[in-house]
PDB file of C-alpha atoms and ligand atoms in Angstrom:
ATOM      1  CA  MET A   1      62.517  30.420  75.551  1.00 82.00           C
ATOM      2  CA  PRO A   2      63.134  30.391  71.776  1.00 92.00           C
ATOM      3  CA  HIS A   3      60.837  32.883  70.058  1.00 98.00           C
ATOM      4  CA  LEU A   4      57.615  31.810  68.374  1.00 98.00           C
ATOM      5  CA  ILE A   5      56.384  32.390  64.809  1.00 99.00           C
ATOM      6  CA  SER A   6      52.721  33.099  64.114  1.00 99.00           C
ATOM      7  CA  PRO A   7      52.050  33.233  60.346  1.00 99.00           C
ATOM      8  CA  SER A   8      49.103  35.485  59.497  1.00 98.00           C
ATOM      9  CA  ILE A   9      46.293  33.723  57.661  1.00 98.00           C
ATOM     10  CA  LEU A  10      45.245  37.097  56.204  1.00 98.00           C
ATOM     11  CA  SER A  11      47.765  36.234  53.474  1.00 98.00           C
ATOM     12  CA  PHE A  12      46.203  32.798  52.791  1.00 98.00           C
ATOM     13  CA  ASP A  13      44.738  31.867  49.423  1.00 97.00           C
ATOM     14  CA  PHE A  14      41.158  31.609  50.713  1.00 97.00           C
ATOM     15  CA  ALA A  15      40.181  29.337  47.838  1.00 98.00           C
ATOM     16  CA  ASN A  16      42.620  26.833  49.380  1.00 98.00           C
ATOM     17  CA  ILE A  17      42.224  27.221  53.132  1.00 98.00           C
ATOM     18  CA  GLN A  18      42.841  23.556  53.960  1.00 98.00           C
ATOM     19  CA  ARG A  19      45.989  23.454  51.813  1.00 98.00           C
ATOM     20  CA  ASP A  20      47.410  26.577  53.478  1.00 98.00           C
ATOM     21  CA  VAL A  21      46.523  25.356  56.987  1.00 98.00           C
ATOM     22  CA  GLU A  22      48.351  22.096  56.278  1.00 98.00           C
ATOM     23  CA  LEU A  23      51.348  24.034  55.014  1.00 98.00           C
ATOM     24  CA  ILE A  24      51.547  25.795  58.403  1.00 98.00           C
ATOM     25  CA  ASN A  25      50.958  22.485  60.211  1.00 98.00           C
ATOM     26  CA  SER A  26      53.959  21.003  58.420  1.00 98.00           C
ATOM     27  CA  SER A  27      56.215  23.994  59.122  1.00 98.00           C
ATOM     28  CA  SER A  28      58.149  25.082  62.226  1.00 98.00           C
ATOM     29  CA  ALA A  29      55.515  27.769  62.926  1.00 98.00           C
ATOM     30  CA  ASP A  30      54.053  27.786  66.435  1.00 99.00           C
ATOM     31  CA  TRP A  31      50.638  29.465  66.101  1.00 99.00           C
ATOM     32  CA  PHE A  32      48.134  30.599  63.472  1.00 99.00           C
ATOM     33  CA  HIS A  33      47.638  34.388  63.563  1.00 99.00           C
ATOM     34  CA  VAL A  34      43.988  35.158  62.764  1.00 99.00           C
ATOM     35  CA  ASP A  35      43.141  38.800  61.935  1.00 98.00           C
ATOM     36  CA  VAL A  36      39.506  39.776  62.431  1.00 99.00           C
ATOM     37  CA  MET A  37      38.527  43.233  61.067  1.00 98.00           C
ATOM     38  CA  ASP A  38      35.088  44.807  61.339  1.00 98.00           C
ATOM     39  CA  GLY A  39      35.283  47.757  58.922  1.00 98.00           C
ATOM     40  CA  VAL A  40      34.671  50.126  61.881  1.00 98.00           C
ATOM     41  CA  PHE A  41      37.717  49.929  64.136  1.00 98.00           C
ATOM     42  CA  VAL A  42      39.883  49.551  61.031  1.00 98.00           C
ATOM     43  CA  PRO A  43      39.154  50.543  57.405  1.00 98.00           C
ATOM     44  CA  ASN A  44      38.936  46.938  56.168  1.00 98.00           C
ATOM     45  CA  ILE A  45      36.797  43.829  56.618  1.00 98.00           C
ATOM     46  CA  SER A  46      38.563  40.448  56.726  1.00 98.00           C
ATOM     47  CA  PHE A  47      36.548  37.361  57.729  1.00 98.00           C
ATOM     48  CA  GLY A  48      34.433  36.058  60.562  1.00 98.00           C
ATOM     49  CA  PHE A  49      33.324  32.937  62.418  1.00 98.00           C
ATOM     50  CA  PRO A  50      32.743  30.482  59.527  1.00 98.00           C
ATOM     51  CA  VAL A  51      36.289  30.980  58.226  1.00 98.00           C
ATOM     52  CA  ILE A  52      37.856  30.631  61.687  1.00 98.00           C
ATOM     53  CA  ASP A  53      35.803  27.492  62.262  1.00 98.00           C
ATOM     54  CA  ALA A  54      37.087  26.050  58.953  1.00 98.00           C
ATOM     55  CA  VAL A  55      40.707  26.828  59.876  1.00 98.00           C
ATOM     56  CA  LYS A  56      40.257  25.265  63.312  1.00 98.00           C
ATOM     57  CA  ARG A  57      39.013  21.989  61.843  1.00 98.00           C
ATOM     58  CA  HIS A  58      42.403  21.410  60.170  1.00 98.00           C
ATOM     59  CA  ALA A  59      44.804  23.352  62.414  1.00 98.00           C
ATOM     60  CA  LYS A  60      47.199  21.384  64.633  1.00 98.00           C
ATOM     61  CA  LYS A  61      48.556  24.499  66.387  1.00 99.00           C
ATOM     62  CA  PRO A  62      46.906  27.153  68.589  1.00 99.00           C
ATOM     63  CA  LEU A  63      44.799  29.937  67.052  1.00 99.00           C
ATOM     64  CA  ASP A  64      46.163  33.366  67.987  1.00 99.00           C
ATOM     65  CA  VAL A  65      43.170  35.598  67.261  1.00 99.00           C
ATOM     66  CA  HIS A  66      43.744  39.358  66.845  1.00 99.00           C
ATOM     67  CA  LEU A  67      40.487  41.313  67.058  1.00 99.00           C
ATOM     68  CA  MET A  68      40.506  44.635  65.252  1.00 99.00           C
ATOM     69  CA  ILE A  69      36.890  45.287  66.157  1.00 98.00           C
ATOM     70  CA  GLN A  70      34.794  47.633  68.296  1.00 98.00           C
ATOM     71  CA  ASN A  71      32.929  46.080  71.250  1.00 96.00           C
ATOM     72  CA  PRO A  72      34.928  42.844  71.384  1.00 98.00           C
ATOM     73  CA  ASP A  73      33.234  41.949  74.719  1.00 98.00           C
ATOM     74  CA  GLN A  74      30.081  41.119  72.818  1.00 98.00           C
ATOM     75  CA  TYR A  75      31.763  38.227  70.946  1.00 98.00           C
ATOM     76  CA  ILE A  76      34.196  36.675  73.460  1.00 98.00           C
ATOM     77  CA  LEU A  77      32.207  33.457  73.940  1.00 98.00           C
ATOM     78  CA  GLU A  78      31.629  33.075  70.206  1.00 98.00           C
ATOM     79  CA  PHE A  79      35.386  33.247  69.531  1.00 99.00           C
ATOM     80  CA  LYS A  80      35.947  30.588  72.181  1.00 98.00           C
ATOM     81  CA  LYS A  81      33.328  28.433  70.477  1.00 98.00           C
ATOM     82  CA  VAL A  82      35.033  28.576  67.060  1.00 98.00           C
ATOM     83  CA  GLY A  83      38.365  27.618  68.603  1.00 98.00           C
ATOM     84  CA  ALA A  84      40.376  30.690  69.627  1.00 99.00           C
ATOM     85  CA  ASP A  85      43.163  29.766  72.069  1.00 99.00           C
ATOM     86  CA  ILE A  86      44.585  33.265  72.531  1.00 99.00           C
ATOM     87  CA  LEU A  87      42.260  36.258  72.170  1.00 99.00           C
ATOM     88  CA  THR A  88      43.786  39.720  71.726  1.00 99.00           C
ATOM     89  CA  VAL A  89      41.756  42.917  71.874  1.00 99.00           C
ATOM     90  CA  HIS A  90      42.863  46.470  71.087  1.00 99.00           C
ATOM     91  CA  TYR A  91      43.483  48.866  73.973  1.00 98.00           C
ATOM     92  CA  GLU A  92      41.912  51.591  71.802  1.00 98.00           C
ATOM     93  CA  ALA A  93      38.630  49.623  71.488  1.00 98.00           C
ATOM     94  CA  CYS A  94      38.155  48.774  75.186  1.00 98.00           C
ATOM     95  CA  PRO A  95      36.948  51.412  77.681  1.00 98.00           C
ATOM     96  CA  HIS A  96      36.805  48.726  80.414  1.00 98.00           C
ATOM     97  CA  LEU A  97      39.967  46.866  79.523  1.00 98.00           C
ATOM     98  CA  HIS A  98      40.436  45.128  82.877  1.00 98.00           C
ATOM     99  CA  ARG A  99      36.946  43.668  82.694  1.00 98.00           C
ATOM    100  CA  THR A 100      37.489  42.529  79.103  1.00 98.00           C
ATOM    101  CA  ILE A 101      40.738  40.756  80.040  1.00 98.00           C
ATOM    102  CA  GLN A 102      39.029  38.925  82.902  1.00 98.00           C
ATOM    103  CA  ALA A 103      36.146  37.877  80.642  1.00 98.00           C
ATOM    104  CA  ILE A 104      38.566  36.381  78.092  1.00 99.00           C
ATOM    105  CA  LYS A 105      40.307  34.367  80.812  1.00 98.00           C
ATOM    106  CA  GLU A 106      37.023  33.245  82.365  1.00 98.00           C
ATOM    107  CA  ALA A 107      36.032  31.943  78.935  1.00 99.00           C
ATOM    108  CA  GLY A 108      39.126  29.714  79.035  1.00 98.00           C
ATOM    109  CA  MET A 109      41.448  31.578  76.657  1.00 99.00           C
ATOM    110  CA  LYS A 110      44.761  33.381  77.041  1.00 99.00           C
ATOM    111  CA  ALA A 111      44.277  37.173  77.032  1.00 99.00           C
ATOM    112  CA  GLY A 112      46.227  39.668  74.935  1.00 99.00           C
ATOM    113  CA  VAL A 113      46.098  43.434  74.415  1.00 99.00           C
ATOM    114  CA  ALA A 114      47.246  45.126  71.196  1.00 99.00           C
ATOM    115  CA  LEU A 115      48.597  48.683  70.951  1.00 99.00           C
ATOM    116  CA  ASN A 116      48.348  50.841  67.830  1.00 99.00           C
ATOM    117  CA  PRO A 117      51.581  52.566  66.721  1.00 98.00           C
ATOM    118  CA  HIS A 118      50.620  55.864  68.411  1.00 98.00           C
ATOM    119  CA  THR A 119      49.645  54.316  71.762  1.00 99.00           C
ATOM    120  CA  PRO A 120      52.383  54.355  74.430  1.00 98.00           C
ATOM    121  CA  VAL A 121      53.245  51.139  76.239  1.00 98.00           C
ATOM    122  CA  SER A 122      52.728  52.903  79.594  1.00 98.00           C
ATOM    123  CA  VAL A 123      48.922  52.604  79.271  1.00 98.00           C
ATOM    124  CA  LEU A 124      49.337  48.915  80.203  1.00 98.00           C
ATOM    125  CA  GLU A 125      51.173  49.573  83.498  1.00 98.00           C
ATOM    126  CA  ASN A 126      48.159  48.736  85.651  1.00 98.00           C
ATOM    127  CA  VAL A 127      47.167  45.536  83.839  1.00 98.00           C
ATOM    128  CA  ILE A 128      50.516  44.088  82.804  1.00 98.00           C
ATOM    129  CA  SER A 129      50.380  41.329  85.441  1.00 98.00           C
ATOM    130  CA  ASP A 130      46.951  40.234  84.188  1.00 98.00           C
ATOM    131  CA  LEU A 131      48.100  39.733  80.604  1.00 99.00           C
ATOM    132  CA  ASP A 132      49.316  36.643  78.765  1.00 99.00           C
ATOM    133  CA  LEU A 133      50.331  38.673  75.700  1.00 99.00           C
ATOM    134  CA  VAL A 134      51.129  42.246  74.640  1.00 99.00           C
ATOM    135  CA  LEU A 135      50.808  42.792  70.877  1.00 99.00           C
ATOM    136  CA  ILE A 136      52.869  45.711  69.564  1.00 99.00           C
ATOM    137  CA  MET A 137      51.544  46.854  66.179  1.00 99.00           C
ATOM    138  CA  SER A 138      54.416  47.757  63.865  1.00 99.00           C
ATOM    139  CA  VAL A 139      52.007  48.998  61.157  1.00 98.00           C
ATOM    140  CA  ASN A 140      48.641  50.713  61.406  1.00 98.00           C
ATOM    141  CA  PRO A 141      46.211  47.792  61.611  1.00 98.00           C
ATOM    142  CA  GLY A 142      43.953  46.989  58.688  1.00 98.00           C
ATOM    143  CA  PHE A 143      46.099  45.623  55.877  1.00 98.00           C
ATOM    144  CA  GLY A 144      48.886  43.161  55.216  1.00 98.00           C
ATOM    145  CA  GLY A 145      51.976  44.155  53.262  1.00 98.00           C
ATOM    146  CA  GLN A 146      52.648  47.554  54.862  1.00 98.00           C
ATOM    147  CA  LYS A 147      55.993  49.100  55.744  1.00 98.00           C
ATOM    148  CA  PHE A 148      57.451  48.395  59.191  1.00 98.00           C
ATOM    149  CA  ILE A 149      57.372  51.325  61.656  1.00 98.00           C
ATOM    150  CA  GLN A 150      60.821  51.308  63.253  1.00 98.00           C
ATOM    151  CA  ASN A 151      59.658  52.801  66.587  1.00 98.00           C
ATOM    152  CA  ALA A 152      58.063  49.434  67.338  1.00 99.00           C
ATOM    153  CA  VAL A 153      61.529  48.165  68.268  1.00 98.00           C
ATOM    154  CA  ASN A 154      61.767  50.792  71.076  1.00 98.00           C
ATOM    155  CA  LYS A 155      58.283  49.836  72.231  1.00 99.00           C
ATOM    156  CA  VAL A 156      59.312  46.183  72.483  1.00 99.00           C
ATOM    157  CA  ALA A 157      62.253  47.150  74.702  1.00 98.00           C
ATOM    158  CA  THR A 158      60.009  49.357  76.895  1.00 98.00           C
ATOM    159  CA  THR A 159      57.472  46.547  77.222  1.00 99.00           C
ATOM    160  CA  LYS A 160      60.192  44.066  78.120  1.00 98.00           C
ATOM    161  CA  LYS A 161      61.363  46.349  80.919  1.00 98.00           C
ATOM    162  CA  MET A 162      57.815  46.792  82.230  1.00 98.00           C
ATOM    163  CA  ILE A 163      57.312  43.015  82.288  1.00 98.00           C
ATOM    164  CA  THR A 164      60.618  42.395  84.085  1.00 98.00           C
ATOM    165  CA  ASP A 165      60.078  45.233  86.602  1.00 98.00           C
ATOM    166  CA  ASN A 166      56.670  43.813  87.501  1.00 98.00           C
ATOM    167  CA  ASN A 167      57.747  40.163  87.579  1.00 98.00           C
ATOM    168  CA  ALA A 168      55.048  39.618  84.971  1.00 98.00           C
ATOM    169  CA  THR A 169      54.927  36.760  82.461  1.00 98.00           C
ATOM    170  CA  ALA A 170      53.254  38.286  79.374  1.00 98.00           C
ATOM    171  CA  LEU A 171      54.769  37.424  76.004  1.00 99.00           C
ATOM    172  CA  ILE A 172      55.588  40.266  73.599  1.00 99.00           C
ATOM    173  CA  GLU A 173      54.253  39.772  70.069  1.00 99.00           C
ATOM    174  CA  VAL A 174      54.936  42.068  67.104  1.00 99.00           C
ATOM    175  CA  ASP A 175      52.660  42.360  64.084  1.00 99.00           C
ATOM    176  CA  GLY A 176      53.202  44.104  60.741  1.00 98.00           C
ATOM    177  CA  GLY A 177      56.049  44.390  58.270  1.00 98.00           C
ATOM    178  CA  VAL A 178      58.071  41.557  59.811  1.00 98.00           C
ATOM    179  CA  ASN A 179      60.756  40.203  57.486  1.00 98.00           C
ATOM    180  CA  ALA A 180      64.264  38.735  57.797  1.00 97.00           C
ATOM    181  CA  GLN A 181      65.766  42.170  58.593  1.00 98.00           C
ATOM    182  CA  THR A 182      63.161  43.638  60.957  1.00 98.00           C
ATOM    183  CA  ALA A 183      62.979  40.292  62.803  1.00 98.00           C
ATOM    184  CA  VAL A 184      66.610  40.618  63.922  1.00 98.00           C
ATOM    185  CA  ASP A 185      66.035  43.996  65.646  1.00 98.00           C
ATOM    186  CA  LEU A 186      62.796  42.757  67.231  1.00 98.00           C
ATOM    187  CA  ILE A 187      64.307  39.590  68.679  1.00 98.00           C
ATOM    188  CA  ARG A 188      67.272  41.527  70.052  1.00 98.00           C
ATOM    189  CA  ALA A 189      64.869  44.019  71.691  1.00 98.00           C
ATOM    190  CA  GLY A 190      63.042  41.167  73.450  1.00 98.00           C
ATOM    191  CA  ALA A 191      60.164  40.080  71.200  1.00 98.00           C
ATOM    192  CA  ASP A 192      58.816  36.598  71.984  1.00 98.00           C
ATOM    193  CA  VAL A 193      56.410  36.115  69.061  1.00 99.00           C
ATOM    194  CA  LEU A 194      56.694  37.367  65.467  1.00 99.00           C
ATOM    195  CA  VAL A 195      53.646  37.592  63.210  1.00 99.00           C
ATOM    196  CA  ALA A 196      54.387  37.444  59.493  1.00 98.00           C
ATOM    197  CA  GLY A 197      51.946  37.512  56.602  1.00 98.00           C
ATOM    198  CA  SER A 198      53.158  38.723  53.227  1.00 98.00           C
ATOM    199  CA  PHE A 199      56.811  37.869  53.878  1.00 98.00           C
ATOM    200  CA  VAL A 200      55.827  34.220  54.331  1.00 98.00           C
ATOM    201  CA  PHE A 201      53.073  33.784  51.751  1.00 98.00           C
ATOM    202  CA  ASN A 202      54.469  35.953  48.938  1.00 98.00           C
ATOM    203  CA  SER A 203      57.513  33.709  48.863  1.00 98.00           C
ATOM    204  CA  SER A 204      57.815  30.600  46.731  1.00 97.00           C
ATOM    205  CA  ASN A 205      58.806  28.544  49.792  1.00 98.00           C
ATOM    206  CA  PRO A 206      56.778  29.599  52.866  1.00 98.00           C
ATOM    207  CA  VAL A 207      57.998  26.648  54.969  1.00 98.00           C
ATOM    208  CA  GLN A 208      61.610  27.735  54.449  1.00 98.00           C
ATOM    209  CA  ILE A 209      60.795  31.390  55.240  1.00 98.00           C
ATOM    210  CA  ILE A 210      59.159  30.304  58.504  1.00 98.00           C
ATOM    211  CA  ALA A 211      62.262  28.240  59.347  1.00 98.00           C
ATOM    212  CA  ASP A 212      64.458  31.269  58.571  1.00 98.00           C
ATOM    213  CA  LEU A 213      62.400  33.513  60.877  1.00 98.00           C
ATOM    214  CA  LYS A 214      62.529  30.858  63.575  1.00 98.00           C
ATOM    215  CA  ALA A 215      66.333  30.723  63.270  1.00 97.00           C
ATOM    216  CA  VAL A 216      66.852  34.501  63.733  1.00 97.00           C
ATOM    217  CA  ARG A 217      69.134  35.280  66.657  1.00 93.00           C
TER     218      ARG A 217
HETATM  219  C1  DX5 B   1      47.545  43.994  59.995  1.00 72.34           C
HETATM  220  C2  DX5 B   1      47.417  42.605  60.552  1.00 72.34           C
HETATM  221  C3  DX5 B   1      48.610  41.762  60.374  1.00 72.34           C
HETATM  222  C4  DX5 B   1      48.959  41.439  58.943  1.00 72.34           C
HETATM  223  C5  DX5 B   1      50.461  41.390  58.886  1.00 72.34           C
HETATM  224  O1  DX5 B   1      46.423  44.728  60.362  1.00 72.34           O
HETATM  225  O2  DX5 B   1      47.142  42.668  61.945  1.00 72.34           O
HETATM  226  O3  DX5 B   1      48.537  40.560  61.149  1.00 72.34           O
HETATM  227  O4  DX5 B   1      48.424  40.228  58.488  1.00 72.34           O
HETATM  228  O5  DX5 B   1      50.827  41.314  57.565  1.00 72.34           O
HETATM  229  P1  DX5 B   1      52.292  41.602  57.045  1.00 72.34           P
HETATM  230  O6  DX5 B   1      53.193  40.596  57.720  1.00 72.34           O
HETATM  231  O7  DX5 B   1      52.160  41.398  55.573  1.00 72.34           O
HETATM  232  O8  DX5 B   1      52.638  43.005  57.435  1.00 72.34           O
HETATM  233 ZN1   ZN B   2      47.325  40.827  63.321  1.00 72.34          ZN
END
């Protein structure tokens, strides 16, 4: 399968949401990456349901929602209602992770689990076959535009091996500091989905940057 690109809407111009959604619609991107931050799990607050609902009304591609929040269980149905297609929770925020994964699937969404940079991949050994997505954080979550943590490449390779050894089907997504250089290492290590925020939207030609990331081999 060719890898997927999920541009992060955290880098949108929020005064022009419809324009930026249509830019992604017209590009070779595959998903919209939607970062939700609660100011508790991470030291930043991004946006909530009304913004996601607005994006969904114009989006022609799936919404890949990354929850950086405590108690995600409380809001699973609400995220389904505003249009999430893939819902990813943090391992570090879920004491009953297996139950949370099942609840996301029962609500009719694909289920993902994200790992902070310090969290080893091995914590997912007993749920890997239940997952649609593993999200490897290559920065500490909370902000766009941070420097890539190189160890994420090793974690992608370890995750790939765990998936293969278990005959599992989860996709491996990487989030934070992705650019033309880091993308090459990640794809070679086995990443299936690349999130990119500032690299795409700080450029003068986001559609071309997305095409470039899509073409990485
Ligand atoms: C960080 C977010 C990322 C962020 C990536 O907490 O989860 O999705 O938007 O931004 P860049 O690509 O600028 O590192
Ligand atoms: Zn994210």
